[in-house]
Amino acid sequence: MVNTRASSIDTAEVERFSRLASTWWDPRGPMAPLHKLNPVRLGYIRDKAAARFERDPKKLDCLKGLRMLDIGCGAGILSEPLARLGATMVGADPAEENIAVATAHAQDSGVTVDYRATTAEALAEAGERFDVVLAMEVVEHVNDVGEFVATCASMVKPGGLMIAATLNRTLKSFALAIVGAEYVLRWLPRGTHQWDKFVTPNELELAIENAGLQVTSERGVIYNPFADRWQLSSDMDVNYMLVGENNSEWKGGSK
């Protein structure tokens, strides 16, 4: 059984996303916004990891040999494409229903991902370590951001990266991410997000640096309605991504 007593787990959030498990891979379902967001976040992760580990991002297997953790992976819509780029993927989520769907989809797709119904705390306590730890669209769903980030950071190998994506707590994000996305456009089920749990870039940067990592990159992500796609931007008022590096005991070069 999953240990849901870990301090970062919000059981109400886990239950909410568990109920959506069967819809994760439907590009027109409740997770449609994540499907649209996937290309820009995948490209960001690929480019940052390739630069850090001296790889050619144009190569189809540019992440080969890198062990990566996708914490809060849902049903694996980000884990699978990263595995296709060569990464040795571990996808972890506290919702057993999500992991069951993820495992079945990976088997049908012929993609190898080590999916686990578990928590960040359990992985850290087991001594798991990774070249890259991903916390994508998850910190706004945990109880204690500082403790969750510290747990994730503890699993980053020397020389490795932690990459996080979340929503800024601004009036603009309330208008667009909640009123617009959930009530007007109905891109997301109502109640998907709680504005008071959004995390500002300063708060996330502080949590990452308090955990011993150095923030080296931050980018906003905006929706372009004319192109019907998400793209990187200097505007971090709503969606944004950060990179933290573990610079201890690293001499440079490939892992």
PDB file of C-alpha atoms in Angstrom:
ATOM      1  CA  MET A   1       0.000   0.000   0.000  1.00  0.00           C
ATOM      2  CA  VAL A   2       1.088   3.592  -0.627  1.00  0.00           C
ATOM      3  CA  ASN A   3       2.201   5.535   2.431  1.00  0.00           C
ATOM      4  CA  THR A   4      -0.098   8.554   2.236  1.00  0.00           C
ATOM      5  CA  ARG A   5       0.928   9.774   5.687  1.00  0.00           C
ATOM      6  CA  ALA A   6       4.024  11.421   4.241  1.00  0.00           C
ATOM      7  CA  SER A   7       3.820  15.114   5.083  1.00  0.00           C
ATOM      8  CA  SER A   8       3.729  16.435   1.516  1.00  0.00           C
ATOM      9  CA  ILE A   9       0.761  14.312   0.451  1.00  0.00           C
ATOM     10  CA  ASP A  10      -2.613  16.013   0.148  1.00  0.00           C
ATOM     11  CA  THR A  11      -5.005  13.055   0.154  1.00  0.00           C
ATOM     12  CA  ALA A  12      -7.871  15.121  -1.297  1.00  0.00           C
ATOM     13  CA  GLU A  13      -5.702  15.997  -4.293  1.00  0.00           C
ATOM     14  CA  VAL A  14      -4.648  12.372  -4.736  1.00  0.00           C
ATOM     15  CA  GLU A  15      -8.272  11.251  -4.695  1.00  0.00           C
ATOM     16  CA  ARG A  16      -9.263  13.952  -7.194  1.00  0.00           C
ATOM     17  CA  PHE A  17      -6.688  12.866  -9.740  1.00  0.00           C
ATOM     18  CA  SER A  18      -7.361   9.190  -9.063  1.00  0.00           C
ATOM     19  CA  ARG A  19     -10.923   9.710 -10.275  1.00  0.00           C
ATOM     20  CA  LEU A  20      -9.539  11.026 -13.565  1.00  0.00           C
ATOM     21  CA  ALA A  21      -7.151   8.096 -14.109  1.00  0.00           C
ATOM     22  CA  SER A  22      -8.985   6.599 -17.072  1.00  0.00           C
ATOM     23  CA  THR A  23      -8.997   9.938 -18.931  1.00  0.00           C
ATOM     24  CA  TRP A  24      -5.299  10.854 -18.727  1.00  0.00           C
ATOM     25  CA  TRP A  25      -4.423   9.701 -22.244  1.00  0.00           C
ATOM     26  CA  ASP A  26      -7.481  11.241 -23.928  1.00  0.00           C
ATOM     27  CA  PRO A  27      -6.164  14.376 -25.696  1.00  0.00           C
ATOM     28  CA  ARG A  28      -9.683  15.792 -25.707  1.00  0.00           C
ATOM     29  CA  GLY A  29     -10.507  14.827 -22.123  1.00  0.00           C
ATOM     30  CA  PRO A  30      -9.924  16.582 -18.792  1.00  0.00           C
ATOM     31  CA  MET A  31      -6.158  16.370 -19.279  1.00  0.00           C
ATOM     32  CA  ALA A  32      -6.227  18.064 -22.690  1.00  0.00           C
ATOM     33  CA  PRO A  33      -4.306  21.125 -21.389  1.00  0.00           C
ATOM     34  CA  LEU A  34      -1.442  18.882 -20.256  1.00  0.00           C
ATOM     35  CA  HIS A  35      -1.319  17.233 -23.675  1.00  0.00           C
ATOM     36  CA  LYS A  36      -0.992  20.674 -25.265  1.00  0.00           C
ATOM     37  CA  LEU A  37       1.615  21.677 -22.676  1.00  0.00           C
ATOM     38  CA  ASN A  38       3.668  18.509 -23.177  1.00  0.00           C
ATOM     39  CA  PRO A  39       5.743  19.609 -26.211  1.00  0.00           C
ATOM     40  CA  VAL A  40       7.075  22.792 -24.577  1.00  0.00           C
ATOM     41  CA  ARG A  41       7.897  21.184 -21.239  1.00  0.00           C
ATOM     42  CA  LEU A  42       9.438  18.136 -22.961  1.00  0.00           C
ATOM     43  CA  GLY A  43      11.623  20.415 -25.081  1.00  0.00           C
ATOM     44  CA  TYR A  44      12.693  22.428 -22.040  1.00  0.00           C
ATOM     45  CA  ILE A  45      13.649  19.305 -20.081  1.00  0.00           C
ATOM     46  CA  ARG A  46      15.482  17.803 -23.063  1.00  0.00           C
ATOM     47  CA  ASP A  47      17.475  20.974 -23.762  1.00  0.00           C
ATOM     48  CA  LYS A  48      18.436  21.611 -20.121  1.00  0.00           C
ATOM     49  CA  ALA A  49      19.474  18.000 -19.536  1.00  0.00           C
ATOM     50  CA  ALA A  50      21.376  17.841 -22.818  1.00  0.00           C
ATOM     51  CA  ALA A  51      23.280  21.028 -21.975  1.00  0.00           C
ATOM     52  CA  ARG A  52      24.086  19.883 -18.441  1.00  0.00           C
ATOM     53  CA  PHE A  53      25.298  16.435 -19.467  1.00  0.00           C
ATOM     54  CA  GLU A  54      26.953  17.564 -22.711  1.00  0.00           C
ATOM     55  CA  ARG A  55      24.611  15.818 -25.131  1.00  0.00           C
ATOM     56  CA  ASP A  56      23.363  16.755 -28.583  1.00  0.00           C
ATOM     57  CA  PRO A  57      19.653  17.606 -28.121  1.00  0.00           C
ATOM     58  CA  LYS A  58      19.025  16.865 -31.793  1.00  0.00           C
ATOM     59  CA  LYS A  59      19.814  13.181 -31.323  1.00  0.00           C
ATOM     60  CA  LEU A  60      16.786  10.955 -30.849  1.00  0.00           C
ATOM     61  CA  ASP A  61      18.464   9.204 -27.916  1.00  0.00           C
ATOM     62  CA  CYS A  62      20.035  12.323 -26.385  1.00  0.00           C
ATOM     63  CA  LEU A  63      18.942  11.321 -22.858  1.00  0.00           C
ATOM     64  CA  LYS A  64      20.373   7.813 -23.054  1.00  0.00           C
ATOM     65  CA  GLY A  65      22.076   6.760 -19.846  1.00  0.00           C
ATOM     66  CA  LEU A  66      20.404   9.393 -17.691  1.00  0.00           C
ATOM     67  CA  ARG A  67      18.274   8.137 -14.820  1.00  0.00           C
ATOM     68  CA  MET A  68      15.258  10.404 -14.421  1.00  0.00           C
ATOM     69  CA  LEU A  69      12.401  10.595 -11.915  1.00  0.00           C
ATOM     70  CA  ASP A  70       8.999  12.005 -12.876  1.00  0.00           C
ATOM     71  CA  ILE A  71       7.391  12.564  -9.479  1.00  0.00           C
ATOM     72  CA  GLY A  72       3.607  12.960  -9.584  1.00  0.00           C
ATOM     73  CA  CYS A  73       3.671  11.408 -13.047  1.00  0.00           C
ATOM     74  CA  GLY A  74      -0.067  10.794 -13.317  1.00  0.00           C
ATOM     75  CA  ALA A  75      -0.583   8.262 -16.081  1.00  0.00           C
ATOM     76  CA  GLY A  76       2.770   8.944 -17.704  1.00  0.00           C
ATOM     77  CA  ILE A  77       2.106  11.445 -20.485  1.00  0.00           C
ATOM     78  CA  LEU A  78       5.517  13.040 -19.833  1.00  0.00           C
ATOM     79  CA  SER A  79       7.383   9.910 -18.692  1.00  0.00           C
ATOM     80  CA  GLU A  80       6.789   8.030 -21.937  1.00  0.00           C
ATOM     81  CA  PRO A  81       8.247  10.603 -24.368  1.00  0.00           C
ATOM     82  CA  LEU A  82      11.267  11.062 -22.098  1.00  0.00           C
ATOM     83  CA  ALA A  83      11.814   7.294 -22.170  1.00  0.00           C
ATOM     84  CA  ARG A  84      11.611   7.435 -25.970  1.00  0.00           C
ATOM     85  CA  LEU A  85      14.486   9.950 -25.863  1.00  0.00           C
ATOM     86  CA  GLY A  86      16.566   7.314 -24.111  1.00  0.00           C
ATOM     87  CA  ALA A  87      16.137   8.211 -20.445  1.00  0.00           C
ATOM     88  CA  THR A  88      15.902   5.444 -17.866  1.00  0.00           C
ATOM     89  CA  MET A  89      12.581   6.592 -16.435  1.00  0.00           C
ATOM     90  CA  VAL A  90      11.013   6.072 -13.042  1.00  0.00           C
ATOM     91  CA  GLY A  91       7.475   7.419 -12.892  1.00  0.00           C
ATOM     92  CA  ALA A  92       6.057   7.787  -9.384  1.00  0.00           C
ATOM     93  CA  ASP A  93       2.578   8.766  -8.277  1.00  0.00           C
ATOM     94  CA  PRO A  94       0.708   8.151  -4.996  1.00  0.00           C
ATOM     95  CA  ALA A  95      -2.499   7.276  -6.877  1.00  0.00           C
ATOM     96  CA  GLU A  96      -2.522   3.556  -7.622  1.00  0.00           C
ATOM     97  CA  GLU A  97      -5.209   4.068 -10.271  1.00  0.00           C
ATOM     98  CA  ASN A  98      -2.925   6.414 -12.220  1.00  0.00           C
ATOM     99  CA  ILE A  99      -0.023   3.972 -12.058  1.00  0.00           C
ATOM    100  CA  ALA A 100      -2.219   1.124 -13.282  1.00  0.00           C
ATOM    101  CA  VAL A 101      -3.258   3.183 -16.325  1.00  0.00           C
ATOM    102  CA  ALA A 102       0.332   4.324 -16.924  1.00  0.00           C
ATOM    103  CA  THR A 103       1.683   0.768 -16.770  1.00  0.00           C
ATOM    104  CA  ALA A 104      -0.932  -0.560 -19.173  1.00  0.00           C
ATOM    105  CA  HIS A 105      -0.381   2.269 -21.652  1.00  0.00           C
ATOM    106  CA  ALA A 106       3.402   1.829 -21.621  1.00  0.00           C
ATOM    107  CA  GLN A 107       3.026  -1.891 -22.267  1.00  0.00           C
ATOM    108  CA  ASP A 108       0.670  -1.227 -25.180  1.00  0.00           C
ATOM    109  CA  SER A 109       3.057   1.413 -26.557  1.00  0.00           C
ATOM    110  CA  GLY A 110       6.171  -0.709 -26.173  1.00  0.00           C
ATOM    111  CA  VAL A 111       7.870   1.873 -23.944  1.00  0.00           C
ATOM    112  CA  THR A 112       9.890   0.915 -20.868  1.00  0.00           C
ATOM    113  CA  VAL A 113       9.068   2.988 -17.781  1.00  0.00           C
ATOM    114  CA  ASP A 114       9.479   1.848 -14.197  1.00  0.00           C
ATOM    115  CA  TYR A 115       6.156   3.000 -12.750  1.00  0.00           C
ATOM    116  CA  ARG A 116       5.655   2.932  -8.988  1.00  0.00           C
ATOM    117  CA  ALA A 117       2.686   3.762  -6.785  1.00  0.00           C
ATOM    118  CA  THR A 118       4.711   5.574  -4.160  1.00  0.00           C
ATOM    119  CA  THR A 119       5.732   8.954  -2.773  1.00  0.00           C
ATOM    120  CA  ALA A 120       8.799  11.162  -2.991  1.00  0.00           C
ATOM    121  CA  GLU A 121       9.420  10.533   0.692  1.00  0.00           C
ATOM    122  CA  ALA A 122       9.417   6.763   0.262  1.00  0.00           C
ATOM    123  CA  LEU A 123      11.816   6.959  -2.681  1.00  0.00           C
ATOM    124  CA  ALA A 124      14.191   9.229  -0.766  1.00  0.00           C
ATOM    125  CA  GLU A 125      14.096   7.007   2.309  1.00  0.00           C
ATOM    126  CA  ALA A 126      14.975   4.037   0.091  1.00  0.00           C
ATOM    127  CA  GLY A 127      18.121   5.864  -1.049  1.00  0.00           C
ATOM    128  CA  GLU A 128      17.022   6.395  -4.657  1.00  0.00           C
ATOM    129  CA  ARG A 129      19.179   8.848  -6.649  1.00  0.00           C
ATOM    130  CA  PHE A 130      18.684  10.355 -10.085  1.00  0.00           C
ATOM    131  CA  ASP A 131      20.489  12.491 -12.650  1.00  0.00           C
ATOM    132  CA  VAL A 132      17.300  14.506 -13.155  1.00  0.00           C
ATOM    133  CA  VAL A 133      14.313  14.857 -10.821  1.00  0.00           C
ATOM    134  CA  LEU A 134      11.144  16.332 -12.326  1.00  0.00           C
ATOM    135  CA  ALA A 135       8.344  17.936 -10.336  1.00  0.00           C
ATOM    136  CA  MET A 136       6.093  19.112 -13.130  1.00  0.00           C
ATOM    137  CA  GLU A 137       2.717  20.663 -12.230  1.00  0.00           C
ATOM    138  CA  VAL A 138       2.859  19.049  -8.796  1.00  0.00           C
ATOM    139  CA  VAL A 139       4.143  21.512  -6.178  1.00  0.00           C
ATOM    140  CA  GLU A 140       0.802  23.340  -6.224  1.00  0.00           C
ATOM    141  CA  HIS A 141      -0.876  20.100  -5.116  1.00  0.00           C
ATOM    142  CA  VAL A 142       1.226  19.250  -2.035  1.00  0.00           C
ATOM    143  CA  ASN A 143       0.758  20.204   1.600  1.00  0.00           C
ATOM    144  CA  ASP A 144       4.250  21.487   2.357  1.00  0.00           C
ATOM    145  CA  VAL A 145       6.158  22.920  -0.608  1.00  0.00           C
ATOM    146  CA  GLY A 146       9.419  23.384   1.285  1.00  0.00           C
ATOM    147  CA  GLU A 147       9.528  19.847   2.591  1.00  0.00           C
ATOM    148  CA  PHE A 148       8.474  18.362  -0.739  1.00  0.00           C
ATOM    149  CA  VAL A 149      11.156  20.299  -2.621  1.00  0.00           C
ATOM    150  CA  ALA A 150      13.780  19.309  -0.045  1.00  0.00           C
ATOM    151  CA  THR A 151      12.818  15.660  -0.462  1.00  0.00           C
ATOM    152  CA  CYS A 152      13.060  15.882  -4.245  1.00  0.00           C
ATOM    153  CA  ALA A 153      16.371  17.752  -4.079  1.00  0.00           C
ATOM    154  CA  SER A 154      17.840  15.078  -1.805  1.00  0.00           C
ATOM    155  CA  MET A 155      17.467  12.579  -4.649  1.00  0.00           C
ATOM    156  CA  VAL A 156      19.446  14.641  -7.190  1.00  0.00           C
ATOM    157  CA  LYS A 157      22.904  13.201  -7.781  1.00  0.00           C
ATOM    158  CA  PRO A 158      25.930  15.514  -7.624  1.00  0.00           C
ATOM    159  CA  GLY A 159      26.013  17.274 -10.981  1.00  0.00           C
ATOM    160  CA  GLY A 160      22.333  16.569 -11.546  1.00  0.00           C
ATOM    161  CA  LEU A 161      19.243  18.689 -12.051  1.00  0.00           C
ATOM    162  CA  MET A 162      15.852  19.283 -10.519  1.00  0.00           C
ATOM    163  CA  ILE A 163      13.301  20.795 -12.886  1.00  0.00           C
ATOM    164  CA  ALA A 164       9.973  22.081 -11.600  1.00  0.00           C
ATOM    165  CA  ALA A 165       6.937  23.591 -13.300  1.00  0.00           C
ATOM    166  CA  THR A 166       4.021  25.217 -11.529  1.00  0.00           C
ATOM    167  CA  LEU A 167       1.640  28.189 -11.380  1.00  0.00           C
ATOM    168  CA  ASN A 168       2.413  31.627  -9.987  1.00  0.00           C
ATOM    169  CA  ARG A 169       0.109  33.099  -7.338  1.00  0.00           C
ATOM    170  CA  THR A 170      -0.999  36.318  -9.018  1.00  0.00           C
ATOM    171  CA  LEU A 171      -4.303  37.960  -9.880  1.00  0.00           C
ATOM    172  CA  LYS A 172      -3.506  37.150 -13.505  1.00  0.00           C
ATOM    173  CA  SER A 173      -3.162  33.443 -12.715  1.00  0.00           C
ATOM    174  CA  PHE A 174      -6.464  33.505 -10.823  1.00  0.00           C
ATOM    175  CA  ALA A 175      -8.170  35.089 -13.826  1.00  0.00           C
ATOM    176  CA  LEU A 176      -6.609  32.804 -16.443  1.00  0.00           C
ATOM    177  CA  ALA A 177      -5.810  29.495 -14.732  1.00  0.00           C
ATOM    178  CA  ILE A 178      -8.930  29.237 -12.580  1.00  0.00           C
ATOM    179  CA  VAL A 179     -11.719  31.511 -13.828  1.00  0.00           C
ATOM    180  CA  GLY A 180     -10.734  31.195 -17.482  1.00  0.00           C
ATOM    181  CA  ALA A 181      -9.483  27.600 -17.706  1.00  0.00           C
ATOM    182  CA  GLU A 182     -11.945  25.974 -15.280  1.00  0.00           C
ATOM    183  CA  TYR A 183     -15.127  28.063 -15.486  1.00  0.00           C
ATOM    184  CA  VAL A 184     -15.174  29.873 -18.841  1.00  0.00           C
ATOM    185  CA  LEU A 185     -13.234  27.717 -21.312  1.00  0.00           C
ATOM    186  CA  ARG A 186     -13.720  24.533 -19.264  1.00  0.00           C
ATOM    187  CA  TRP A 187     -10.281  23.268 -20.197  1.00  0.00           C
ATOM    188  CA  LEU A 188     -10.014  21.693 -16.735  1.00  0.00           C
ATOM    189  CA  PRO A 189     -12.556  20.228 -14.293  1.00  0.00           C
ATOM    190  CA  ARG A 190     -13.707  22.763 -11.730  1.00  0.00           C
ATOM    191  CA  GLY A 191     -11.691  22.504  -8.538  1.00  0.00           C
ATOM    192  CA  THR A 192      -8.531  21.256 -10.272  1.00  0.00           C
ATOM    193  CA  HIS A 193      -6.546  24.117  -8.748  1.00  0.00           C
ATOM    194  CA  GLN A 194      -6.690  26.123  -5.537  1.00  0.00           C
ATOM    195  CA  TRP A 195      -5.282  29.604  -6.049  1.00  0.00           C
ATOM    196  CA  ASP A 196      -3.962  29.916  -2.498  1.00  0.00           C
ATOM    197  CA  LYS A 197      -1.753  26.854  -3.135  1.00  0.00           C
ATOM    198  CA  PHE A 198      -0.073  28.413  -6.169  1.00  0.00           C
ATOM    199  CA  VAL A 199       3.637  29.106  -5.595  1.00  0.00           C
ATOM    200  CA  THR A 200       5.458  32.289  -6.563  1.00  0.00           C
ATOM    201  CA  PRO A 201       8.844  32.037  -8.313  1.00  0.00           C
ATOM    202  CA  ASN A 202      10.521  33.629  -5.285  1.00  0.00           C
ATOM    203  CA  GLU A 203       8.981  31.034  -2.974  1.00  0.00           C
ATOM    204  CA  LEU A 204      10.016  28.149  -5.195  1.00  0.00           C
ATOM    205  CA  GLU A 205      13.514  29.538  -5.739  1.00  0.00           C
ATOM    206  CA  LEU A 206      13.954  29.899  -1.974  1.00  0.00           C
ATOM    207  CA  ALA A 207      12.760  26.330  -1.375  1.00  0.00           C
ATOM    208  CA  ILE A 208      15.137  24.970  -4.029  1.00  0.00           C
ATOM    209  CA  GLU A 209      18.118  26.928  -2.740  1.00  0.00           C
ATOM    210  CA  ASN A 210      17.337  26.032   0.883  1.00  0.00           C
ATOM    211  CA  ALA A 211      17.484  22.416  -0.274  1.00  0.00           C
ATOM    212  CA  GLY A 212      21.058  22.907  -1.428  1.00  0.00           C
ATOM    213  CA  LEU A 213      20.544  23.418  -5.167  1.00  0.00           C
ATOM    214  CA  GLN A 214      21.387  26.473  -7.262  1.00  0.00           C
ATOM    215  CA  VAL A 215      18.643  27.963  -9.439  1.00  0.00           C
ATOM    216  CA  THR A 216      20.181  28.527 -12.874  1.00  0.00           C
ATOM    217  CA  SER A 217      17.218  28.977 -15.186  1.00  0.00           C
ATOM    218  CA  GLU A 218      13.646  30.235 -15.032  1.00  0.00           C
ATOM    219  CA  ARG A 219      11.185  30.614 -17.887  1.00  0.00           C
ATOM    220  CA  GLY A 220       7.567  31.498 -18.232  1.00  0.00           C
ATOM    221  CA  VAL A 221       5.173  29.463 -20.353  1.00  0.00           C
ATOM    222  CA  ILE A 222       2.311  31.178 -22.175  1.00  0.00           C
ATOM    223  CA  TYR A 223      -0.506  30.024 -24.448  1.00  0.00           C
ATOM    224  CA  ASN A 224      -0.493  31.359 -27.993  1.00  0.00           C
ATOM    225  CA  PRO A 225      -4.146  31.260 -29.149  1.00  0.00           C
ATOM    226  CA  PHE A 226      -3.237  32.035 -32.752  1.00  0.00           C
ATOM    227  CA  ALA A 227      -0.893  29.044 -33.027  1.00  0.00           C
ATOM    228  CA  ASP A 228      -2.962  26.979 -30.552  1.00  0.00           C
ATOM    229  CA  ARG A 229       0.130  25.980 -28.638  1.00  0.00           C
ATOM    230  CA  TRP A 230       2.149  26.761 -25.513  1.00  0.00           C
ATOM    231  CA  GLN A 231       5.541  28.436 -25.806  1.00  0.00           C
ATOM    232  CA  LEU A 232       8.398  29.672 -23.643  1.00  0.00           C
ATOM    233  CA  SER A 233       8.279  33.316 -22.600  1.00  0.00           C
ATOM    234  CA  SER A 234       9.794  35.854 -20.214  1.00  0.00           C
ATOM    235  CA  ASP A 235       6.278  36.229 -18.747  1.00  0.00           C
ATOM    236  CA  MET A 236       6.166  34.198 -15.525  1.00  0.00           C
ATOM    237  CA  ASP A 237       2.890  35.651 -14.241  1.00  0.00           C
ATOM    238  CA  VAL A 238       0.960  32.382 -14.699  1.00  0.00           C
ATOM    239  CA  ASN A 239       2.888  29.248 -15.731  1.00  0.00           C
ATOM    240  CA  TYR A 240       6.626  28.939 -15.265  1.00  0.00           C
ATOM    241  CA  MET A 241       9.506  26.443 -14.992  1.00  0.00           C
ATOM    242  CA  LEU A 242      12.690  26.501 -12.914  1.00  0.00           C
ATOM    243  CA  VAL A 243      15.943  24.526 -12.982  1.00  0.00           C
ATOM    244  CA  GLY A 244      18.007  23.780  -9.886  1.00  0.00           C
ATOM    245  CA  GLU A 245      21.520  22.306 -10.127  1.00  0.00           C
ATOM    246  CA  ASN A 246      23.369  20.153  -7.627  1.00  0.00           C
ATOM    247  CA  ASN A 247      26.896  21.494  -8.017  1.00  0.00           C
ATOM    248  CA  SER A 248      28.506  19.440  -5.268  1.00  0.00           C
ATOM    249  CA  GLU A 249      31.398  17.149  -6.149  1.00  0.00           C
ATOM    250  CA  TRP A 250      31.012  17.574  -9.890  1.00  0.00           C
ATOM    251  CA  LYS A 251      33.950  18.043 -12.243  1.00  0.00           C
ATOM    252  CA  GLY A 252      31.922  18.459 -15.443  1.00  0.00           C
ATOM    253  CA  GLY A 253      31.412  16.131 -18.401  1.00  0.00           C
ATOM    254  CA  SER A 254      28.991  13.280 -18.998  1.00  0.00           C
ATOM    255  CA  LYS A 255      27.645  10.963 -16.348  1.00  0.00           C
TER     256      LYS A 255
END
